[in-house]
């Protein structure tokens, strides 16, 4: 049965507002309107950089300087990006007591910049650099200022503390994300193509526990026709702003 778009937003807002126990799972799409390209698709990072050559742990171990050509471009784009209405809207939802946490696959730090307090960075971040030889850690900015690729005092090229393909999501992060996924009444899936495991299993975990799955994406994904209950087919900033308006109408003013 075809649903009217306004009706879908209304139903989603009701699921979020009435239950006040939602979790968001975000991907690269939420930051597109902040000027950060997504990974897949025509304008995506993986068109320019083959992930097998630039985004695997094997590639990094073999030629870290080469991988840093991609990483430095990423870090540079991040440094010029600011949160958009979607990031800001999620932070508002948390303050309103509607959203309990954000699980993000992004490594751009924009959820924290927007004011979200509980953020699980599923794929890590670029704030910290680690040495794979001697395990020393450094704040990124300080080391990158000295030159690209950034080096450890031991001489080795440093790796950002993010999860490359072939690396495992840290056990603690995985546990924390699963606990959030299991205990929410609604999961807001925003701007992810849901193709990378284990992040793409999160919606499944929530669904099995009976959560309503709300998807925000201008396109269809692997989830849309399988486990998504409500698909808001809009850009993240438009959809989150509309949801917020509706939630504010439902919730009594605090
Ligand atoms: P993708 O690039 O795979 O997917 C981005 C999704 O965002 C697509 O489904 C788009 O349709 C959607 N999208 C684009 N613009 C949007 C907008 N304005 N508003 C809302 N949605 C929009 O990115 P991810 O799913 O995040 O991992 O990719 C997951 C992981 O794969 C990344 O964390 C990274 C990558 O390889 C690692 O590097 C380990």
PDB file of C-alpha atoms and ligand atoms in Angstrom:
ATOM      1  CA  UNK A   1       0.000   0.000   0.000  1.00  0.00           C
ATOM      2  CA  UNK A   2       1.377   3.394  -0.994  1.00  0.00           C
ATOM      3  CA  UNK A   3       1.674   5.858   1.848  1.00  0.00           C
ATOM      4  CA  UNK A   4       1.437   9.582   1.478  1.00  0.00           C
ATOM      5  CA  UNK A   5       4.836  11.151   2.359  1.00  0.00           C
ATOM      6  CA  UNK A   6       3.313  13.392   5.061  1.00  0.00           C
ATOM      7  CA  UNK A   7       1.615  10.380   6.591  1.00  0.00           C
ATOM      8  CA  UNK A   8       4.959   8.547   6.805  1.00  0.00           C
ATOM      9  CA  UNK A   9       6.613  11.473   8.562  1.00  0.00           C
ATOM     10  CA  UNK A  10       3.650  11.700  10.944  1.00  0.00           C
ATOM     11  CA  UNK A  11       3.805   7.992  11.769  1.00  0.00           C
ATOM     12  CA  UNK A  12       7.558   8.156  12.265  1.00  0.00           C
ATOM     13  CA  UNK A  13       7.219  11.169  14.556  1.00  0.00           C
ATOM     14  CA  UNK A  14       4.603   9.312  16.574  1.00  0.00           C
ATOM     15  CA  UNK A  15       6.874   6.281  16.953  1.00  0.00           C
ATOM     16  CA  UNK A  16       9.690   8.546  18.111  1.00  0.00           C
ATOM     17  CA  UNK A  17       7.694  10.975  20.246  1.00  0.00           C
ATOM     18  CA  UNK A  18       5.355   8.536  21.943  1.00  0.00           C
ATOM     19  CA  UNK A  19       7.967   5.967  22.883  1.00  0.00           C
ATOM     20  CA  UNK A  20      10.812   8.344  23.637  1.00  0.00           C
ATOM     21  CA  UNK A  21      13.347   5.573  23.277  1.00  0.00           C
ATOM     22  CA  UNK A  22      14.998   5.892  19.909  1.00  0.00           C
ATOM     23  CA  UNK A  23      18.500   5.263  18.639  1.00  0.00           C
ATOM     24  CA  UNK A  24      19.962   6.633  15.400  1.00  0.00           C
ATOM     25  CA  UNK A  25      22.293   4.728  13.099  1.00  0.00           C
ATOM     26  CA  UNK A  26      23.991   7.123  10.713  1.00  0.00           C
ATOM     27  CA  UNK A  27      26.214   6.788   7.675  1.00  0.00           C
ATOM     28  CA  UNK A  28      28.018   8.980   5.191  1.00  0.00           C
ATOM     29  CA  UNK A  29      24.737  10.302   3.746  1.00  0.00           C
ATOM     30  CA  UNK A  30      24.041  12.412   6.836  1.00  0.00           C
ATOM     31  CA  UNK A  31      27.206  14.433   6.195  1.00  0.00           C
ATOM     32  CA  UNK A  32      26.735  14.921   2.442  1.00  0.00           C
ATOM     33  CA  UNK A  33      24.914  18.207   3.071  1.00  0.00           C
ATOM     34  CA  UNK A  34      27.928  19.311   5.127  1.00  0.00           C
ATOM     35  CA  UNK A  35      30.050  18.984   1.997  1.00  0.00           C
ATOM     36  CA  UNK A  36      31.576  15.587   2.765  1.00  0.00           C
ATOM     37  CA  UNK A  37      31.236  13.126  -0.119  1.00  0.00           C
ATOM     38  CA  UNK A  38      29.745   9.686   0.615  1.00  0.00           C
ATOM     39  CA  UNK A  39      31.687   6.513  -0.235  1.00  0.00           C
ATOM     40  CA  UNK A  40      29.491   4.811  -2.793  1.00  0.00           C
ATOM     41  CA  UNK A  41      27.816   6.315  -5.852  1.00  0.00           C
ATOM     42  CA  UNK A  42      28.921   8.618  -8.654  1.00  0.00           C
ATOM     43  CA  UNK A  43      30.453  11.356  -6.484  1.00  0.00           C
ATOM     44  CA  UNK A  44      31.663   8.924  -3.846  1.00  0.00           C
ATOM     45  CA  UNK A  45      35.162   8.570  -2.415  1.00  0.00           C
ATOM     46  CA  UNK A  46      35.425   5.026  -3.778  1.00  0.00           C
ATOM     47  CA  UNK A  47      35.138   6.329  -7.341  1.00  0.00           C
ATOM     48  CA  UNK A  48      38.329   8.254  -6.807  1.00  0.00           C
ATOM     49  CA  UNK A  49      40.122   5.862  -4.481  1.00  0.00           C
ATOM     50  CA  UNK A  50      39.834   2.106  -4.900  1.00  0.00           C
ATOM     51  CA  UNK A  51      39.002   0.913  -1.367  1.00  0.00           C
ATOM     52  CA  UNK A  52      41.122  -2.201  -1.859  1.00  0.00           C
ATOM     53  CA  UNK A  53      44.149   0.022  -2.434  1.00  0.00           C
ATOM     54  CA  UNK A  54      43.371   2.797   0.013  1.00  0.00           C
ATOM     55  CA  UNK A  55      41.077   1.567   2.759  1.00  0.00           C
ATOM     56  CA  UNK A  56      42.246  -1.853   3.887  1.00  0.00           C
ATOM     57  CA  UNK A  57      44.607  -2.623   6.719  1.00  0.00           C
ATOM     58  CA  UNK A  58      46.685  -4.646   4.257  1.00  0.00           C
ATOM     59  CA  UNK A  59      47.107  -1.602   2.007  1.00  0.00           C
ATOM     60  CA  UNK A  60      48.090   0.505   5.014  1.00  0.00           C
ATOM     61  CA  UNK A  61      50.696  -1.984   6.199  1.00  0.00           C
ATOM     62  CA  UNK A  62      52.136  -2.231   2.702  1.00  0.00           C
ATOM     63  CA  UNK A  63      52.247   1.445   1.779  1.00  0.00           C
ATOM     64  CA  UNK A  64      51.003   3.771   4.532  1.00  0.00           C
ATOM     65  CA  UNK A  65      52.215   6.911   2.725  1.00  0.00           C
ATOM     66  CA  UNK A  66      49.957   6.088  -0.221  1.00  0.00           C
ATOM     67  CA  UNK A  67      46.953   5.510   2.025  1.00  0.00           C
ATOM     68  CA  UNK A  68      47.677   8.912   3.583  1.00  0.00           C
ATOM     69  CA  UNK A  69      46.998  10.624   0.224  1.00  0.00           C
ATOM     70  CA  UNK A  70      43.364   9.571   0.721  1.00  0.00           C
ATOM     71  CA  UNK A  71      43.383  10.139   4.480  1.00  0.00           C
ATOM     72  CA  UNK A  72      44.830  13.636   4.245  1.00  0.00           C
ATOM     73  CA  UNK A  73      42.161  14.645   1.747  1.00  0.00           C
ATOM     74  CA  UNK A  74      39.548  13.255   4.120  1.00  0.00           C
ATOM     75  CA  UNK A  75      40.950  15.061   7.146  1.00  0.00           C
ATOM     76  CA  UNK A  76      41.155  18.285   5.152  1.00  0.00           C
ATOM     77  CA  UNK A  77      37.504  18.060   4.039  1.00  0.00           C
ATOM     78  CA  UNK A  78      36.447  17.300   7.644  1.00  0.00           C
ATOM     79  CA  UNK A  79      38.313  20.325   8.976  1.00  0.00           C
ATOM     80  CA  UNK A  80      36.228  22.618   6.746  1.00  0.00           C
ATOM     81  CA  UNK A  81      32.869  20.924   7.419  1.00  0.00           C
ATOM     82  CA  UNK A  82      30.216  22.003   9.896  1.00  0.00           C
ATOM     83  CA  UNK A  83      27.186  20.106  11.201  1.00  0.00           C
ATOM     84  CA  UNK A  84      24.025  20.446   9.083  1.00  0.00           C
ATOM     85  CA  UNK A  85      20.369  20.524  10.253  1.00  0.00           C
ATOM     86  CA  UNK A  86      20.299  16.707  10.394  1.00  0.00           C
ATOM     87  CA  UNK A  87      23.194  16.500  12.899  1.00  0.00           C
ATOM     88  CA  UNK A  88      21.750  19.434  14.850  1.00  0.00           C
ATOM     89  CA  UNK A  89      18.266  17.916  14.797  1.00  0.00           C
ATOM     90  CA  UNK A  90      19.505  14.653  16.299  1.00  0.00           C
ATOM     91  CA  UNK A  91      21.221  16.608  19.077  1.00  0.00           C
ATOM     92  CA  UNK A  92      17.875  18.372  19.725  1.00  0.00           C
ATOM     93  CA  UNK A  93      16.071  15.025  19.849  1.00  0.00           C
ATOM     94  CA  UNK A  94      18.535  13.838  22.476  1.00  0.00           C
ATOM     95  CA  UNK A  95      17.920  16.980  24.569  1.00  0.00           C
ATOM     96  CA  UNK A  96      14.163  16.444  24.261  1.00  0.00           C
ATOM     97  CA  UNK A  97      14.562  12.928  25.658  1.00  0.00           C
ATOM     98  CA  UNK A  98      13.433  11.293  22.432  1.00  0.00           C
ATOM     99  CA  UNK A  99      16.769   9.920  21.255  1.00  0.00           C
ATOM    100  CA  UNK A 100      19.056   8.029  23.609  1.00  0.00           C
ATOM    101  CA  UNK A 101      22.111   7.665  21.407  1.00  0.00           C
ATOM    102  CA  UNK A 102      23.673   7.900  17.977  1.00  0.00           C
ATOM    103  CA  UNK A 103      25.629   5.006  16.507  1.00  0.00           C
ATOM    104  CA  UNK A 104      27.627   6.425  13.621  1.00  0.00           C
ATOM    105  CA  UNK A 105      29.766   4.809  10.953  1.00  0.00           C
ATOM    106  CA  UNK A 106      31.179   8.247  10.183  1.00  0.00           C
ATOM    107  CA  UNK A 107      34.603   9.358  11.332  1.00  0.00           C
ATOM    108  CA  UNK A 108      34.015  13.086  10.814  1.00  0.00           C
ATOM    109  CA  UNK A 109      33.093  14.072  14.382  1.00  0.00           C
ATOM    110  CA  UNK A 110      30.079  16.112  13.224  1.00  0.00           C
ATOM    111  CA  UNK A 111      27.601  14.566  15.670  1.00  0.00           C
ATOM    112  CA  UNK A 112      29.715  15.707  18.606  1.00  0.00           C
ATOM    113  CA  UNK A 113      30.216  19.105  16.956  1.00  0.00           C
ATOM    114  CA  UNK A 114      26.421  19.384  16.715  1.00  0.00           C
ATOM    115  CA  UNK A 115      26.066  18.737  20.463  1.00  0.00           C
ATOM    116  CA  UNK A 116      25.101  15.065  20.570  1.00  0.00           C
ATOM    117  CA  UNK A 117      26.364  13.669  23.864  1.00  0.00           C
ATOM    118  CA  UNK A 118      26.040   9.942  23.491  1.00  0.00           C
ATOM    119  CA  UNK A 119      27.780   9.030  20.249  1.00  0.00           C
ATOM    120  CA  UNK A 120      29.138   5.556  19.527  1.00  0.00           C
ATOM    121  CA  UNK A 121      31.769   5.893  16.824  1.00  0.00           C
ATOM    122  CA  UNK A 122      31.465   2.470  15.257  1.00  0.00           C
ATOM    123  CA  UNK A 123      34.394   3.002  12.874  1.00  0.00           C
ATOM    124  CA  UNK A 124      36.479   5.182  15.201  1.00  0.00           C
ATOM    125  CA  UNK A 125      37.595   8.699  14.320  1.00  0.00           C
ATOM    126  CA  UNK A 126      40.487  10.708  12.962  1.00  0.00           C
ATOM    127  CA  UNK A 127      41.153  12.681  16.143  1.00  0.00           C
ATOM    128  CA  UNK A 128      43.813  10.318  17.348  1.00  0.00           C
ATOM    129  CA  UNK A 129      46.769   8.672  15.618  1.00  0.00           C
ATOM    130  CA  UNK A 130      48.319   5.415  16.733  1.00  0.00           C
ATOM    131  CA  UNK A 131      51.654   3.792  16.032  1.00  0.00           C
ATOM    132  CA  UNK A 132      51.233   0.167  14.967  1.00  0.00           C
ATOM    133  CA  UNK A 133      54.838  -0.543  15.966  1.00  0.00           C
ATOM    134  CA  UNK A 134      55.132   0.943  19.466  1.00  0.00           C
ATOM    135  CA  UNK A 135      51.458   1.728  20.243  1.00  0.00           C
ATOM    136  CA  UNK A 136      52.071   5.381  21.104  1.00  0.00           C
ATOM    137  CA  UNK A 137      49.089   7.654  20.564  1.00  0.00           C
ATOM    138  CA  UNK A 138      49.012  11.292  19.498  1.00  0.00           C
ATOM    139  CA  UNK A 139      46.356  13.939  18.887  1.00  0.00           C
ATOM    140  CA  UNK A 140      46.040  14.130  15.082  1.00  0.00           C
ATOM    141  CA  UNK A 141      46.299  17.872  14.701  1.00  0.00           C
ATOM    142  CA  UNK A 142      49.632  18.107  16.452  1.00  0.00           C
ATOM    143  CA  UNK A 143      51.276  15.421  14.312  1.00  0.00           C
ATOM    144  CA  UNK A 144      49.669  16.345  10.983  1.00  0.00           C
ATOM    145  CA  UNK A 145      50.969  19.905  11.423  1.00  0.00           C
ATOM    146  CA  UNK A 146      54.492  18.465  11.213  1.00  0.00           C
ATOM    147  CA  UNK A 147      53.773  16.954   7.822  1.00  0.00           C
ATOM    148  CA  UNK A 148      51.962  14.276   5.837  1.00  0.00           C
ATOM    149  CA  UNK A 149      52.289  11.371   6.372  1.00  0.00           C
ATOM    150  CA  UNK A 150      52.428  11.965  10.133  1.00  0.00           C
ATOM    151  CA  UNK A 151      55.140   9.977  11.896  1.00  0.00           C
ATOM    152  CA  UNK A 152      55.691   8.528  15.341  1.00  0.00           C
ATOM    153  CA  UNK A 153      58.761   9.480  17.345  1.00  0.00           C
ATOM    154  CA  UNK A 154      59.972   5.946  16.564  1.00  0.00           C
ATOM    155  CA  UNK A 155      59.912   6.857  12.863  1.00  0.00           C
ATOM    156  CA  UNK A 156      56.938   4.774  11.728  1.00  0.00           C
ATOM    157  CA  UNK A 157      54.008   6.295   9.870  1.00  0.00           C
ATOM    158  CA  UNK A 158      51.001   6.689  12.177  1.00  0.00           C
ATOM    159  CA  UNK A 159      47.527   5.321  11.562  1.00  0.00           C
ATOM    160  CA  UNK A 160      44.344   7.186  12.480  1.00  0.00           C
ATOM    161  CA  UNK A 161      42.343   5.401  15.126  1.00  0.00           C
ATOM    162  CA  UNK A 162      39.671   4.344  12.667  1.00  0.00           C
ATOM    163  CA  UNK A 163      38.559   0.967  11.422  1.00  0.00           C
ATOM    164  CA  UNK A 164      39.891   0.079   7.986  1.00  0.00           C
ATOM    165  CA  UNK A 165      38.527  -2.833   5.956  1.00  0.00           C
ATOM    166  CA  UNK A 166      40.009  -6.019   7.341  1.00  0.00           C
ATOM    167  CA  UNK A 167      40.156  -4.595  10.865  1.00  0.00           C
ATOM    168  CA  UNK A 168      37.707  -5.493  13.580  1.00  0.00           C
ATOM    169  CA  UNK A 169      35.358  -3.040  15.208  1.00  0.00           C
ATOM    170  CA  UNK A 170      36.661  -2.872  18.805  1.00  0.00           C
ATOM    171  CA  UNK A 171      34.864  -5.369  20.986  1.00  0.00           C
ATOM    172  CA  UNK A 172      33.691  -2.761  23.498  1.00  0.00           C
ATOM    173  CA  UNK A 173      32.231  -0.594  20.724  1.00  0.00           C
ATOM    174  CA  UNK A 174      30.445  -3.570  19.218  1.00  0.00           C
ATOM    175  CA  UNK A 175      28.948  -4.522  22.593  1.00  0.00           C
ATOM    176  CA  UNK A 176      27.855  -0.989  23.329  1.00  0.00           C
ATOM    177  CA  UNK A 177      26.203  -0.576  19.914  1.00  0.00           C
ATOM    178  CA  UNK A 178      24.423  -3.921  20.206  1.00  0.00           C
ATOM    179  CA  UNK A 179      23.056  -3.027  23.628  1.00  0.00           C
ATOM    180  CA  UNK A 180      21.663   0.228  22.228  1.00  0.00           C
ATOM    181  CA  UNK A 181      20.209  -1.591  19.220  1.00  0.00           C
ATOM    182  CA  UNK A 182      18.532  -4.186  21.415  1.00  0.00           C
ATOM    183  CA  UNK A 183      16.967  -1.757  23.807  1.00  0.00           C
ATOM    184  CA  UNK A 184      15.423   0.866  21.578  1.00  0.00           C
ATOM    185  CA  UNK A 185      11.783   1.114  20.544  1.00  0.00           C
ATOM    186  CA  UNK A 186      12.614   2.883  17.292  1.00  0.00           C
ATOM    187  CA  UNK A 187      15.731   2.910  15.146  1.00  0.00           C
ATOM    188  CA  UNK A 188      16.320   5.889  12.885  1.00  0.00           C
ATOM    189  CA  UNK A 189      18.598   4.760  10.046  1.00  0.00           C
ATOM    190  CA  UNK A 190      19.970   7.801   8.236  1.00  0.00           C
ATOM    191  CA  UNK A 191      22.146   8.022   5.132  1.00  0.00           C
ATOM    192  CA  UNK A 192      23.695   4.582   5.029  1.00  0.00           C
ATOM    193  CA  UNK A 193      23.675   2.133   2.131  1.00  0.00           C
ATOM    194  CA  UNK A 194      23.836  -0.632   4.776  1.00  0.00           C
ATOM    195  CA  UNK A 195      26.367  -2.739   2.902  1.00  0.00           C
ATOM    196  CA  UNK A 196      29.198  -2.936   5.417  1.00  0.00           C
ATOM    197  CA  UNK A 197      29.121  -5.476   8.228  1.00  0.00           C
ATOM    198  CA  UNK A 198      28.814  -5.531  11.171  1.00  0.00           C
ATOM    199  CA  UNK A 199      27.203  -2.047  11.133  1.00  0.00           C
ATOM    200  CA  UNK A 200      24.494  -3.179   8.729  1.00  0.00           C
ATOM    201  CA  UNK A 201      23.410  -5.866  11.213  1.00  0.00           C
ATOM    202  CA  UNK A 202      22.314  -3.239  13.721  1.00  0.00           C
ATOM    203  CA  UNK A 203      18.908  -2.622  12.116  1.00  0.00           C
ATOM    204  CA  UNK A 204      18.328  -6.369  12.146  1.00  0.00           C
ATOM    205  CA  UNK A 205      19.107  -6.587  15.841  1.00  0.00           C
ATOM    206  CA  UNK A 206      16.652  -3.784  16.637  1.00  0.00           C
ATOM    207  CA  UNK A 207      13.973  -5.255  14.403  1.00  0.00           C
ATOM    208  CA  UNK A 208      14.209  -8.647  16.072  1.00  0.00           C
ATOM    209  CA  UNK A 209      13.551  -6.956  19.393  1.00  0.00           C
ATOM    210  CA  UNK A 210      10.447  -5.331  17.967  1.00  0.00           C
ATOM    211  CA  UNK A 211      11.709  -1.818  17.224  1.00  0.00           C
ATOM    212  CA  UNK A 212      10.155   0.276  14.476  1.00  0.00           C
ATOM    213  CA  UNK A 213      12.714   0.843  11.713  1.00  0.00           C
ATOM    214  CA  UNK A 214      12.551   4.325  10.223  1.00  0.00           C
ATOM    215  CA  UNK A 215      14.810   4.941   7.264  1.00  0.00           C
ATOM    216  CA  UNK A 216      15.822   8.339   5.937  1.00  0.00           C
ATOM    217  CA  UNK A 217      17.430   8.151   2.510  1.00  0.00           C
ATOM    218  CA  UNK A 218      16.634   9.739  -0.844  1.00  0.00           C
ATOM    219  CA  UNK A 219      17.325   6.313  -2.371  1.00  0.00           C
ATOM    220  CA  UNK A 220      16.287   2.764  -1.592  1.00  0.00           C
ATOM    221  CA  UNK A 221      18.793   0.515   0.180  1.00  0.00           C
ATOM    222  CA  UNK A 222      19.086  -3.157   1.074  1.00  0.00           C
ATOM    223  CA  UNK A 223      16.970  -2.415   4.123  1.00  0.00           C
ATOM    224  CA  UNK A 224      14.140  -0.559   2.434  1.00  0.00           C
ATOM    225  CA  UNK A 225      12.159  -3.487   1.129  1.00  0.00           C
ATOM    226  CA  UNK A 226      13.187  -5.981   3.769  1.00  0.00           C
ATOM    227  CA  UNK A 227      13.072  -4.580   7.286  1.00  0.00           C
ATOM    228  CA  UNK A 228      12.316  -0.868   7.024  1.00  0.00           C
ATOM    229  CA  UNK A 229       8.866   0.008   8.354  1.00  0.00           C
ATOM    230  CA  UNK A 230       8.796   3.665   7.353  1.00  0.00           C
ATOM    231  CA  UNK A 231      10.953   5.097   4.571  1.00  0.00           C
ATOM    232  CA  UNK A 232      11.223   8.886   4.465  1.00  0.00           C
ATOM    233  CA  UNK A 233      12.552   9.447   0.989  1.00  0.00           C
ATOM    234  CA  UNK A 234      14.202  12.813   1.554  1.00  0.00           C
ATOM    235  CA  UNK A 235      17.646  14.198   2.247  1.00  0.00           C
ATOM    236  CA  UNK A 236      18.735  13.912   5.876  1.00  0.00           C
ATOM    237  CA  UNK A 237      18.407  17.620   6.689  1.00  0.00           C
ATOM    238  CA  UNK A 238      14.899  17.923   5.213  1.00  0.00           C
ATOM    239  CA  UNK A 239      13.653  14.699   6.820  1.00  0.00           C
ATOM    240  CA  UNK A 240      15.079  15.340  10.293  1.00  0.00           C
ATOM    241  CA  UNK A 241      13.748  18.923  10.316  1.00  0.00           C
ATOM    242  CA  UNK A 242      10.275  17.726   9.348  1.00  0.00           C
ATOM    243  CA  UNK A 243      10.372  14.985  11.958  1.00  0.00           C
ATOM    244  CA  UNK A 244      11.373  17.466  14.632  1.00  0.00           C
ATOM    245  CA  UNK A 245       8.489  19.773  13.755  1.00  0.00           C
ATOM    246  CA  UNK A 246       6.052  16.892  14.085  1.00  0.00           C
ATOM    247  CA  UNK A 247       7.584  15.602  17.315  1.00  0.00           C
ATOM    248  CA  UNK A 248       7.326  19.083  18.852  1.00  0.00           C
ATOM    249  CA  UNK A 249       3.596  19.073  18.056  1.00  0.00           C
ATOM    250  CA  UNK A 250       3.139  15.686  19.695  1.00  0.00           C
ATOM    251  CA  UNK A 251       5.211  16.219  22.835  1.00  0.00           C
ATOM    252  CA  UNK A 252       3.966  18.522  25.555  1.00  0.00           C
ATOM    253  CA  UNK A 253       6.226  21.580  25.895  1.00  0.00           C
ATOM    254  CA  UNK A 254       8.784  21.034  28.664  1.00  0.00           C
TER     255      UNK A 254
HETATM  256  P1  LIG B   1      27.663   4.924   1.565  1.00  0.00           P
HETATM  257  O1  LIG B   1      28.414   5.895   0.733  1.00  0.00           O
HETATM  258  O2  LIG B   1      27.752   3.491   1.242  1.00  0.00           O
HETATM  259  O3  LIG B   1      26.108   5.286   1.528  1.00  0.00           O
HETATM  260  C1  LIG B   1      25.639   6.594   1.689  1.00  0.00           C
HETATM  261  C2  LIG B   1      24.111   6.567   1.654  1.00  0.00           C
HETATM  262  O4  LIG B   1      23.661   7.884   1.905  1.00  0.00           O
HETATM  263  C3  LIG B   1      23.496   6.134   0.322  1.00  0.00           C
HETATM  264  O5  LIG B   1      22.492   5.160   0.562  1.00  0.00           O
HETATM  265  C4  LIG B   1      22.877   7.411  -0.228  1.00  0.00           C
HETATM  266  O6  LIG B   1      21.675   7.175  -0.952  1.00  0.00           O
HETATM  267  C5  LIG B   1      22.601   8.189   1.037  1.00  0.00           C
HETATM  268  N1  LIG B   1      22.567   9.646   0.886  1.00  0.00           N
HETATM  269  C6  LIG B   1      23.219  10.435  -0.015  1.00  0.00           C
HETATM  270  N2  LIG B   1      22.967  11.716   0.187  1.00  0.00           N
HETATM  271  C7  LIG B   1      22.123  11.783   1.246  1.00  0.00           C
HETATM  272  C8  LIG B   1      21.481  12.835   1.948  1.00  0.00           C
HETATM  273  N3  LIG B   1      21.662  14.113   1.619  1.00  0.00           N
HETATM  274  N4  LIG B   1      20.686  12.520   2.992  1.00  0.00           N
HETATM  275  C9  LIG B   1      20.514  11.219   3.348  1.00  0.00           C
HETATM  276  N5  LIG B   1      21.072  10.196   2.730  1.00  0.00           N
HETATM  277  C10 LIG B   1      21.870  10.458   1.694  1.00  0.00           C
HETATM  278  O7  LIG B   1      28.089   5.234   3.074  1.00  0.00           O
HETATM  279  P2  LIG B   1      27.939   4.334   4.388  1.00  0.00           P
HETATM  280  O8  LIG B   1      26.733   3.476   4.314  1.00  0.00           O
HETATM  281  O9  LIG B   1      28.080   5.224   5.533  1.00  0.00           O
HETATM  282  O10 LIG B   1      33.655   2.199   6.252  1.00  0.00           O
HETATM  283  O11 LIG B   1      29.221   3.437   4.280  1.00  0.00           O
HETATM  284  C11 LIG B   1      29.495   2.560   5.326  1.00  0.00           C
HETATM  285  C12 LIG B   1      30.971   2.348   5.485  1.00  0.00           C
HETATM  286  O12 LIG B   1      31.548   1.970   4.231  1.00  0.00           O
HETATM  287  C13 LIG B   1      31.757   3.578   5.874  1.00  0.00           C
HETATM  288  O13 LIG B   1      31.722   3.797   7.249  1.00  0.00           O
HETATM  289  C14 LIG B   1      33.143   3.236   5.409  1.00  0.00           C
HETATM  290  C15 LIG B   1      32.735   2.760   4.046  1.00  0.00           C
HETATM  291  O14 LIG B   1      33.612   2.036   3.334  1.00  0.00           O
HETATM  292  C16 LIG B   1      34.955   1.987   6.360  1.00  0.00           C
HETATM  293  O15 LIG B   1      35.771   2.695   5.794  1.00  0.00           O
HETATM  294  C17 LIG B   1      35.328   0.829   7.244  1.00  0.00           C
END
